[in-house]
XYZ file of C-alpha atoms in Angstrom:
683
model
C -38.368 26.717 -58.589
C -37.293 30.148 -57.422
C -36.263 32.047 -54.311
C -38.302 34.679 -52.491
C -36.355 37.263 -50.480
C -38.194 39.657 -48.174
C -36.777 42.312 -45.835
C -38.415 44.969 -43.680
C -35.913 47.719 -42.770
C -36.905 50.021 -39.912
C -35.652 52.011 -36.970
C -34.184 49.972 -34.096
C -36.296 46.978 -33.040
C -36.178 46.216 -29.285
C -33.916 43.237 -28.663
C -36.589 41.382 -26.690
C -38.908 41.394 -29.722
C -36.525 40.173 -32.404
C -36.662 36.395 -31.947
C -40.435 36.401 -31.849
C -40.561 38.713 -34.880
C -38.450 36.431 -37.059
C -40.507 33.418 -35.987
C -43.765 35.261 -36.656
C -42.575 36.334 -40.102
C -41.652 32.767 -41.043
C -44.988 31.478 -39.742
C -47.167 34.128 -41.395
C -45.375 33.997 -44.727
C -45.363 30.193 -44.782
C -49.051 29.913 -43.845
C -50.169 32.420 -46.469
C -48.109 30.788 -49.216
C -49.541 27.376 -48.376
C -53.071 28.811 -48.258
C -52.467 30.058 -51.832
C -51.443 26.497 -52.811
C -47.780 27.459 -53.124
C -45.608 24.758 -51.600
C -41.926 25.417 -50.965
C -38.803 23.579 -49.855
C -37.945 25.676 -46.826
C -38.142 29.036 -45.152
C -35.638 30.838 -42.909
C -36.051 34.089 -41.060
C -33.575 36.459 -39.414
C -33.668 39.579 -37.294
C -31.141 42.309 -36.560
C -31.651 45.540 -34.628
C -32.939 47.233 -37.809
C -34.400 44.531 -40.002
C -36.537 41.402 -40.164
C -35.762 39.141 -43.109
C -37.157 35.944 -44.603
C -35.954 33.784 -47.478
C -38.146 31.093 -49.047
C -36.417 28.380 -51.096
C -37.965 26.226 -53.800
C -41.050 28.313 -54.507
C -42.797 27.506 -57.826
C -43.377 30.308 -60.316
C -47.073 29.543 -60.416
C -49.612 27.808 -58.204
C -51.209 24.652 -59.671
C -54.603 24.541 -61.353
C -57.222 22.928 -59.119
C -60.358 20.985 -60.047
C -62.751 20.390 -57.181
C -66.038 18.487 -57.208
C -68.694 19.285 -54.625
C -71.683 16.976 -54.214
C -75.003 18.760 -53.821
C -78.604 17.827 -52.987
C -80.776 15.335 -54.863
C -82.633 16.370 -57.965
C -85.973 17.701 -56.863
C -84.740 18.759 -53.427
C -86.381 21.773 -51.730
C -85.541 25.186 -53.179
C -83.720 26.308 -49.991
C -81.371 23.332 -50.157
C -80.583 24.046 -53.802
C -80.073 27.762 -53.118
C -77.636 26.965 -50.326
C -75.732 24.551 -52.562
C -75.437 27.097 -55.395
C -74.275 29.808 -53.015
C -71.624 27.648 -51.321
C -70.330 26.414 -54.685
C -70.296 29.898 -56.238
C -72.716 28.939 -59.018
C -75.372 31.209 -60.474
C -77.857 28.520 -61.518
C -78.324 24.767 -61.810
C -77.345 25.047 -65.479
C -73.738 25.395 -64.268
C -73.968 22.155 -62.248
C -73.786 18.565 -63.472
C -76.390 15.857 -62.782
C -75.120 12.417 -61.814
C -76.603 9.096 -60.759
C -75.845 6.786 -57.853
C -77.684 3.979 -56.076
C -79.905 6.469 -54.285
C -80.895 8.442 -57.394
C -79.900 11.631 -59.191
C -77.997 14.460 -57.513
C -76.272 17.693 -58.472
C -72.497 18.130 -58.616
C -70.624 21.418 -58.818
C -67.353 21.182 -60.709
C -65.174 24.067 -59.546
C -62.045 24.783 -61.513
C -59.556 27.242 -60.103
C -56.721 28.240 -62.415
C -53.291 28.744 -60.907
C -51.796 32.172 -60.308
C -48.353 33.647 -60.753
C -46.430 33.431 -57.481
C -45.298 37.042 -57.786
C -48.950 38.108 -57.958
C -49.723 36.109 -54.813
C -46.711 37.546 -52.966
C -47.744 41.072 -53.932
C -51.055 40.454 -52.155
C -49.885 38.660 -49.025
C -46.912 40.836 -48.037
C -49.036 43.978 -47.502
C -51.422 41.831 -45.432
C -48.483 40.662 -43.303
C -47.317 44.236 -42.784
C -50.762 45.416 -41.719
C -51.444 42.500 -39.360
C -47.973 41.747 -38.000
C -48.358 40.795 -34.303
C -45.833 43.137 -32.680
C -46.299 43.252 -28.886
C -46.288 47.034 -29.290
C -46.582 48.997 -32.540
C -46.616 52.679 -33.427
C -47.713 55.131 -36.113
C -45.439 57.892 -37.354
C -45.890 61.023 -39.398
C -49.285 61.476 -41.025
C -49.613 57.844 -42.093
C -51.838 55.126 -40.659
C -49.405 52.240 -41.036
C -48.336 50.632 -37.750
C -44.967 48.931 -37.205
C -42.754 48.366 -34.188
C -40.696 51.422 -35.209
C -40.903 53.630 -38.325
C -40.584 51.391 -41.375
C -38.139 52.716 -44.003
C -38.165 50.215 -46.840
C -39.362 46.819 -48.030
C -37.095 44.653 -50.145
C -38.985 41.937 -52.035
C -37.416 39.817 -54.783
C -38.830 36.702 -56.424
C -36.499 34.916 -58.790
C -34.253 37.977 -58.695
C -37.007 40.346 -59.848
C -38.805 42.948 -57.750
C -42.329 42.034 -56.684
C -44.222 45.292 -57.101
C -46.608 46.482 -54.396
C -47.085 49.421 -52.064
C -48.130 49.529 -48.431
C -48.486 52.661 -46.301
C -46.785 54.735 -48.984
C -43.737 52.438 -49.057
C -43.004 50.839 -52.427
C -41.240 47.516 -52.623
C -37.800 47.423 -54.206
C -34.466 45.650 -54.493
C -32.358 47.872 -52.241
C -31.419 47.931 -48.588
C -28.874 49.611 -46.333
C -26.043 48.348 -44.182
C -24.776 49.551 -40.811
C -26.318 52.857 -39.742
C -22.925 54.557 -39.240
C -20.282 52.522 -41.068
C -22.226 51.791 -44.293
C -25.395 53.875 -44.454
C -25.612 54.084 -48.252
C -28.280 52.225 -50.180
C -27.300 49.237 -52.347
C -29.128 46.763 -54.571
C -29.099 42.959 -54.223
C -29.881 40.076 -56.585
C -30.733 37.180 -54.271
C -30.248 35.964 -50.694
C -26.604 34.956 -51.139
C -25.811 38.372 -52.644
C -27.901 40.059 -49.921
C -26.135 38.319 -47.024
C -22.663 38.852 -48.519
C -23.225 42.546 -49.212
C -24.687 43.080 -45.737
C -21.545 41.589 -44.237
C -19.402 43.945 -46.298
C -21.669 46.717 -45.030
C -20.947 45.712 -41.416
C -24.167 43.797 -40.712
C -24.163 40.188 -39.492
C -27.616 38.887 -40.393
C -27.753 35.753 -38.234
C -28.425 36.476 -34.545
C -26.767 33.238 -33.434
C -23.618 34.204 -35.299
C -23.646 37.642 -33.654
C -24.003 36.014 -30.222
C -21.127 33.596 -30.925
C -18.970 36.474 -32.120
C -19.700 38.445 -28.950
C -18.957 35.501 -26.678
C -15.699 34.539 -28.369
C -14.398 38.110 -28.516
C -15.521 38.925 -24.956
C -13.718 35.872 -23.619
C -10.637 36.886 -25.576
C -10.705 40.517 -24.311
C -10.928 39.330 -20.717
C -8.364 36.567 -21.189
C -5.772 38.914 -22.669
C -5.408 40.512 -19.220
C -5.657 37.335 -17.146
C -9.380 37.671 -16.363
C -12.379 35.452 -17.076
C -15.714 36.507 -18.517
C -18.739 36.030 -16.236
C -21.057 34.505 -18.803
C -24.743 35.375 -18.928
C -26.991 33.852 -21.624
C -29.711 36.461 -21.263
C -27.254 39.348 -21.494
C -25.543 37.691 -24.454
C -28.856 37.395 -26.324
C -29.716 41.008 -25.511
C -26.394 42.290 -26.840
C -26.831 40.219 -29.997
C -30.137 42.030 -30.426
C -28.620 45.460 -29.854
C -25.708 45.284 -32.276
C -25.521 44.542 -36.000
C -21.704 44.562 -35.935
C -20.746 43.741 -32.324
C -17.270 44.681 -31.102
C -16.538 43.686 -27.454
C -14.181 45.994 -25.527
C -12.673 45.770 -22.040
C -13.261 48.596 -19.559
C -12.397 49.194 -15.897
C -13.826 50.831 -12.782
C -12.321 52.000 -9.485
C -11.333 49.254 -7.058
C -13.143 51.031 -4.222
C -16.439 49.732 -5.641
C -15.354 46.149 -4.951
C -16.487 46.718 -1.363
C -20.037 46.514 -2.730
C -21.453 42.961 -3.106
C -20.558 41.457 -6.488
C -24.215 40.766 -7.296
C -24.894 44.497 -7.021
C -21.998 45.406 -9.291
C -22.961 42.810 -11.883
C -26.645 43.771 -11.811
C -25.920 47.487 -12.067
C -23.580 47.075 -15.045
C -25.970 44.684 -16.737
C -29.126 46.720 -16.158
C -27.742 50.140 -17.022
C -25.052 49.526 -19.645
C -25.633 45.923 -20.834
C -22.061 45.116 -19.790
C -20.621 41.742 -18.776
C -18.820 41.310 -15.475
C -15.286 39.947 -15.321
C -13.732 37.784 -12.613
C -10.274 37.093 -11.257
C -10.315 33.647 -9.714
C -13.394 33.375 -7.507
C -13.791 37.122 -7.082
C -15.262 39.823 -9.260
C -12.599 42.043 -10.832
C -12.790 45.795 -11.376
C -13.240 45.205 -15.094
C -16.192 44.826 -17.450
C -16.806 43.949 -21.089
C -18.973 46.302 -23.118
C -20.223 45.579 -26.638
C -19.880 48.424 -29.126
C -21.873 48.473 -32.363
C -19.046 49.637 -34.591
C -15.321 49.535 -35.203
C -14.092 52.893 -33.971
C -11.116 54.623 -35.596
C -9.355 54.926 -32.237
C -9.797 51.231 -31.497
C -12.711 51.883 -29.187
C -10.827 54.014 -26.644
C -13.386 56.816 -26.622
C -16.295 54.371 -26.432
C -14.667 52.552 -23.532
C -13.925 55.774 -21.662
C -17.504 56.949 -22.120
C -18.833 53.699 -20.689
C -16.370 53.869 -17.818
C -17.707 57.298 -16.846
C -21.298 56.060 -16.895
C -20.406 52.860 -15.017
C -18.591 54.883 -12.358
C -21.682 57.020 -11.795
C -23.977 54.001 -11.634
C -21.716 52.107 -9.243
C -21.395 55.210 -7.103
C -25.194 55.225 -6.782
C -25.185 51.530 -5.950
C -22.521 51.986 -3.277
C -24.513 54.827 -1.765
C -27.652 52.661 -1.608
C -25.693 49.815 -0.041
C -24.005 52.011 2.556
C -27.309 53.631 3.489
C -29.067 50.290 3.788
C -26.418 49.002 6.188
C -27.356 51.783 8.612
C -30.840 50.327 9.156
C -31.318 46.874 10.705
C -33.514 44.318 8.966
C -35.576 43.947 12.130
C -36.361 47.664 12.030
C -37.557 47.307 8.443
C -40.067 44.527 9.205
C -42.872 46.884 10.377
C -42.453 48.855 7.128
C -43.793 45.806 5.313
C -47.233 46.872 6.530
C -47.149 49.372 3.671
C -46.331 46.728 1.057
C -49.440 44.989 -0.238
C -49.064 41.338 -1.199
C -52.615 40.777 -2.444
C -55.896 42.539 -1.827
C -57.449 39.456 -0.222
C -54.295 38.115 1.411
C -53.074 41.259 3.102
C -49.677 42.910 3.294
C -46.206 41.446 3.236
C -46.101 42.062 6.989
C -49.147 39.854 7.532
C -47.617 37.275 5.269
C -44.384 37.300 7.265
C -46.371 36.458 10.402
C -47.688 33.340 8.679
C -44.354 32.377 7.137
C -42.285 32.479 10.316
C -44.815 30.376 12.235
C -45.020 27.827 9.433
C -41.224 27.749 9.123
C -41.008 26.997 12.839
C -43.535 24.164 12.474
C -41.664 22.739 9.495
C -38.260 22.923 11.154
C -38.441 19.538 12.977
C -39.588 17.836 9.765
C -36.517 19.021 7.838
C -33.934 18.837 10.600
C -33.692 22.597 11.135
C -33.295 24.594 14.302
C -36.754 26.004 15.085
C -35.420 29.284 16.486
C -33.279 29.902 13.412
C -36.171 29.026 11.102
C -38.457 31.453 12.917
C -35.848 34.218 12.866
C -35.176 33.742 9.150
C -38.914 33.747 8.454
C -39.338 37.054 10.289
C -36.505 38.737 8.356
C -36.997 37.036 4.975
C -38.939 39.870 3.326
C -37.381 42.833 5.149
C -35.045 43.799 2.308
C -38.070 44.509 0.082
C -38.186 47.998 1.600
C -34.436 48.629 1.261
C -33.086 51.208 -1.185
C -31.059 48.619 -3.078
C -33.971 46.241 -3.726
C -36.082 49.257 -4.630
C -33.558 49.974 -7.378
C -32.943 46.326 -8.360
C -35.900 44.098 -7.391
C -34.078 41.050 -8.760
C -31.687 41.308 -5.785
C -34.367 40.607 -3.164
C -33.178 37.955 -0.761
C -29.588 38.344 -1.929
C -29.325 41.775 -0.294
C -31.146 40.531 2.792
C -28.373 37.989 3.298
C -25.647 40.650 3.136
C -27.500 42.912 5.547
C -28.165 40.023 7.948
C -24.514 38.977 8.020
C -23.402 42.568 8.547
C -25.804 42.845 11.482
C -24.561 39.687 13.185
C -27.286 37.214 12.318
C -26.333 33.543 12.319
C -25.076 32.306 8.897
C -27.924 29.774 8.665
C -30.442 32.598 9.113
C -28.722 34.859 6.581
C -28.415 32.060 4.023
C -32.096 31.212 4.414
C -33.061 34.810 3.616
C -31.201 34.550 0.298
C -32.334 31.018 -0.540
C -36.010 31.114 0.390
C -37.060 32.330 -3.078
C -35.365 29.337 -4.705
C -35.830 27.596 -7.031
C -36.984 30.341 -9.380
C -36.783 28.145 -12.475
C -36.316 24.526 -13.582
C -32.535 24.907 -13.802
C -32.131 26.819 -10.537
C -30.645 25.121 -7.485
C -32.917 24.183 -4.601
C -32.107 25.177 -1.003
C -30.084 22.484 0.748
C -29.426 23.851 4.254
C -32.157 22.820 6.745
C -33.132 26.362 7.815
C -33.225 27.491 4.185
C -35.418 24.507 3.319
C -37.861 25.301 6.117
C -38.273 28.954 5.116
C -38.422 28.216 1.374
C -41.148 25.621 1.934
C -43.029 27.963 4.261
C -42.911 30.775 1.689
C -44.214 28.601 -1.150
C -46.802 26.707 0.878
C -48.163 29.971 2.257
C -48.505 31.306 -1.284
C -50.276 28.188 -2.528
C -52.565 27.784 0.460
C -53.433 31.469 0.425
C -54.469 31.570 -3.212
C -56.351 28.291 -2.892
C -58.220 29.706 0.087
C -59.435 32.706 -1.973
C -60.098 30.485 -5.019
C -57.495 32.155 -7.234
C -56.228 29.017 -8.955
C -54.409 28.770 -12.293
C -56.737 28.341 -15.256
C -55.577 27.100 -18.639
C -52.388 28.891 -19.595
C -53.023 31.722 -17.137
C -51.026 31.664 -13.922
C -50.521 35.311 -12.894
C -49.235 34.445 -9.418
C -46.768 31.754 -10.596
C -48.507 29.074 -8.533
C -47.337 26.275 -10.823
C -43.759 27.396 -10.264
C -44.338 27.501 -6.490
C -45.747 23.960 -6.474
C -42.898 22.665 -8.605
C -40.505 24.400 -6.221
C -42.022 22.538 -3.260
C -41.798 19.256 -5.172
C -38.149 19.771 -6.087
C -37.171 20.854 -2.558
C -38.894 17.817 -1.057
C -37.586 15.251 -3.524
C -34.063 16.546 -4.047
C -33.522 16.811 -0.295
C -35.263 13.519 0.537
C -37.807 15.131 2.887
C -40.835 13.359 4.379
C -43.513 16.045 4.378
C -47.297 15.481 4.862
C -48.562 18.086 2.406
C -52.271 17.510 3.018
C -51.936 17.975 6.764
C -49.803 21.089 6.305
C -52.382 22.561 3.937
C -55.264 21.843 6.321
C -53.379 23.438 9.183
C -52.737 26.619 7.214
C -56.107 27.016 5.521
C -58.478 29.619 6.957
C -62.199 28.926 7.107
C -63.946 29.598 3.801
C -66.884 28.414 1.711
C -65.366 25.003 1.101
C -64.368 22.696 3.881
C -60.695 22.616 4.753
C -60.525 18.995 3.641
C -61.988 19.764 0.196
C -59.716 22.745 -0.396
C -56.671 20.846 0.802
C -57.595 17.919 -1.433
C -57.919 20.275 -4.401
C -54.469 21.643 -3.646
C -53.070 18.112 -3.388
C -54.565 17.304 -6.806
C -52.723 20.359 -8.125
C -49.491 18.991 -6.647
C -50.242 15.672 -8.362
C -50.500 17.419 -11.737
C -47.227 19.271 -11.140
C -45.570 16.066 -9.972
C -46.624 14.393 -13.214
C -44.958 17.186 -15.175
C -41.814 16.892 -13.069
C -41.606 13.102 -13.327
C -42.423 13.142 -17.026
C -39.404 15.402 -17.518
C -37.423 12.794 -15.595
C -38.691 10.058 -17.946
C -41.506 8.602 -15.802
C -45.033 7.857 -17.031
C -47.846 10.159 -15.886
C -50.347 7.290 -15.645
C -48.200 5.627 -13.004
C -48.376 8.824 -10.944
C -52.183 8.695 -11.285
C -52.200 5.053 -10.227
C -50.250 5.781 -7.056
C -51.990 9.068 -6.195
C -55.345 7.294 -6.470
C -54.491 5.451 -3.245
C -54.349 8.739 -1.337
C -51.427 9.954 0.721
C -49.494 13.182 0.491
C -45.910 12.122 1.128
C -44.291 13.045 -2.191
C -41.091 11.168 -1.428
C -42.986 7.930 -0.836
C -45.218 8.508 -3.853
C -42.194 8.836 -6.114
C -40.641 5.721 -4.568
C -43.862 3.819 -5.350
C -43.936 5.169 -8.896
C -40.330 4.087 -9.465
C -41.001 0.607 -8.109
C -44.225 0.285 -10.122
C -42.409 1.335 -13.287
C -39.756 -1.333 -12.720
C -42.464 -3.970 -12.169
C -44.328 -3.079 -15.370
C -41.084 -3.251 -17.351
C -40.983 -7.005 -16.632
C -43.054 -9.681 -18.361
C -44.595 -10.653 -15.026
C -45.642 -7.076 -14.397
C -47.092 -6.524 -17.870
C -49.059 -9.780 -17.741
C -50.234 -9.084 -14.191
C -51.518 -5.701 -15.361
C -53.468 -7.382 -18.163
C -54.895 -9.991 -15.799
C -55.827 -7.410 -13.171
C -57.580 -5.249 -15.756
C -59.459 -8.293 -17.026
C -60.602 -9.072 -13.515
C -61.632 -5.452 -12.939
C -63.577 -5.311 -16.213
C -65.503 -8.506 -15.423
C -66.278 -7.190 -11.956
C -67.444 -3.832 -13.265
C -69.823 -5.449 -15.759
C -71.250 -7.966 -13.324
C -71.580 -5.504 -10.442
C -73.463 -3.094 -12.695
C -75.724 -5.861 -13.926
C -76.332 -7.267 -10.456
C -76.515 -3.824 -8.821
C -74.267 -4.950 -5.995
C -70.597 -5.296 -5.052
C -68.627 -8.462 -4.375
C -66.342 -7.241 -1.650
C -66.960 -10.096 0.785
C -64.255 -12.683 1.402
C -64.459 -15.763 -0.861
C -65.818 -18.941 0.766
C -63.056 -21.582 0.675
C -65.721 -24.327 0.536
C -66.988 -23.027 -2.820
C -63.578 -23.052 -4.490
C -63.817 -25.986 -6.952
C -61.097 -25.870 -9.601
C -57.454 -26.355 -8.596
C -56.611 -23.045 -10.339
C -59.034 -20.997 -8.230
C -57.815 -22.674 -5.068
C -54.222 -21.882 -6.058
C -55.177 -18.268 -6.836
C -56.919 -17.820 -3.473
C -53.863 -19.171 -1.688
C -51.523 -16.939 -3.722
C -53.612 -13.837 -3.024
C -53.483 -14.513 0.728
C -49.705 -14.909 0.661
C -49.064 -11.910 -1.614
C -51.365 -9.655 0.406
C -49.469 -10.412 3.608
C -45.993 -10.057 2.129
C -46.899 -6.884 0.207
C -48.454 -5.327 3.319
C -45.321 -6.084 5.322
C -43.091 -4.621 2.594
C -45.198 -1.455 2.397
C -45.106 -1.111 6.180
C -41.310 -1.292 5.927
C -41.457 1.206 3.018
C -39.722 -1.330 0.791
C -41.761 -0.741 -2.336
C -39.447 -2.791 -4.499
C -40.178 -5.830 -2.313
C -43.904 -5.044 -2.458
C -43.805 -5.048 -6.242
C -41.761 -8.258 -6.272
C -44.420 -9.875 -4.085
C -47.150 -8.599 -6.386
C -45.423 -10.139 -9.420
C -46.001 -13.581 -7.880
C -49.690 -13.213 -8.714
C -48.980 -13.296 -12.437
C -48.829 -17.106 -12.848
C -51.912 -18.024 -10.724
C -53.959 -15.212 -12.325
C -53.028 -16.434 -15.828
C -53.840 -20.036 -14.866
C -57.195 -19.003 -13.390
C -58.360 -17.209 -16.533
C -57.099 -20.042 -18.755
C -58.974 -22.771 -16.869
C -61.891 -21.220 -14.974
C -65.205 -19.815 -16.215
C -66.182 -16.992 -13.877
C -69.888 -16.952 -14.752
C -70.560 -20.513 -13.708
C -74.051 -22.027 -13.933
C -74.170 -22.398 -10.162
C -74.933 -18.871 -8.863
C -73.146 -19.499 -5.570
C -69.967 -20.596 -7.356
C -70.268 -17.583 -9.727
C -70.611 -15.138 -6.834
C -67.679 -16.704 -5.044
C -65.487 -16.405 -8.127
C -66.446 -12.737 -8.453
C -65.421 -12.240 -4.835
C -62.099 -13.868 -5.721
C -61.649 -11.402 -8.590
C -62.331 -8.606 -6.123
C -59.511 -9.974 -3.967
C -57.165 -9.574 -6.950
C -58.320 -5.993 -7.433
C -58.088 -5.073 -3.757
C -54.707 -6.759 -3.288
C -53.092 -4.958 -6.222
C -54.566 -1.696 -4.917
C -52.282 -1.932 -1.941
C -49.497 -0.805 -4.287
C -51.366 1.075 -7.038
C -54.714 1.452 -8.753
C -54.028 -0.622 -11.858
C -57.162 0.733 -13.559
C -55.389 4.092 -13.946
C -52.527 2.530 -15.902
C -52.724 2.671 -19.685
C -51.883 -0.357 -21.776
């Protein structure tokens, strides 16, 4: 067994592409080796700003010989069948095939023997294929060549068992050399294997592993800030980006003028992050006039000149940001609202101004349902999108809502209104907080429901993996806001009220939207550990109160975790299956009440009595919204149902008795459906 080492050295690879590139290299290389019948022990891939590397451990020196037998047509089969067999087996004539006998007669067999190949020969073929077909999101050509790579490709290192695998692609010959850091160790050097390669790269100021570079940045950045009594404002995305920008990261601490602290901290942090990839630094709860930059080398002066250069750029950028902020404060949010007429939301759904008219009215309607002041909800809905036309949000779109809050507070709006402007976009991801203040909840729900209803009305629904308008995220946002705040919200009625007239009826479109919510709720609850089939079982009963649906699902899950619940499920499904078969055969339903006079066996009498009692107690519990009690009542059916099936033959000889017993089975089915549709539950 030997080791394969492969490296592609190029100009700087964009940080956002590096993780995918190393994963793609591992996948492509592994798939092609396996397709050539070359198994291996493991494969690892790495990416730095200038290189993508893979190392394959435990690769045999040669692929195994293979003997394959392919059964063909019978002797005497039509010529076309024989021709097709010969072609598929790669044979020239029947003389190259064997004739064998079985119970059905004689037939042809092609014995195909494929000798193994040297692994180096295989690698020399597949690496050029990988280079030519590598799935970069964007690739380029350079010079007079036709080869495409993310950036100009300089060299390809390829060693198998310590020896160079010879090939050429796009005029680049494979070899055993690479280069280190562009500035601190630019000279070429040879390597023997992966261990030698990694060690020499480190001496040449290149840390190969991206996770190690990120850890180094984080530890050193914390230390730089801590040395002066500050704390690093950590940012995973920025950390990953810096790890992708630097082969030898060296964090340094810089400063900016305190006058810029009058600008909102989100603006300062965003400006430094967007323009210079710098981390913010805090002092207690407040942002400090410091930042951490990440240099890509160890400067002779300790980084003083690099820091000063970044400070000059940061000062200019923050000066721009302060100018935008000061100018924005001169214009009221209310004055900006009409400008939203020039901002298109969607061709079929109008402008942001038209959308605001819908949002503020819906927020006002929702206010009583979430305990919010209707006037505040309406006001926040009117102003929620106004900062979209501000200079600051024009420069940094990610600050929408956040800037609206600052402008609203500066202009004397009530805190609840200002907070709602900032929070109405939330949650923007699964880990993001949901709005918790009543006015914020009302506006956030209005924003998301308007989006969902609007796109459902124009039949622009998510399909497969495509969701260009983030409708799944909007639905999940509604679900999280409702559940995490314990809100009773009739989604179906809200959707009907908001839907405009279209080709489908309002009820059908609203029902389709509710089904979409059901799918999203299943995803949400599955992440919480619940079973999706239980969600189906509860949703099948109708209703659009997500809070109550989840309460039912929880109670149903607890019931089915008990022996009584599991056995009741089995008995109910048995009853439903018998009913389905007999109703299909008889072409009728058995939904009439059982006749007490036709109940013969003690077990069917006991079951009828139990069903009556359980139905009443479960109905009372459901009316009181005590779903645990409803499930407890339902569990009492387990024993009489088991006894009935043990002692009673449903298809009795007497047709009247048979029909009555089928009606009794229907009572079981209908009674359990007061809590869930057990037919939707697996198991």
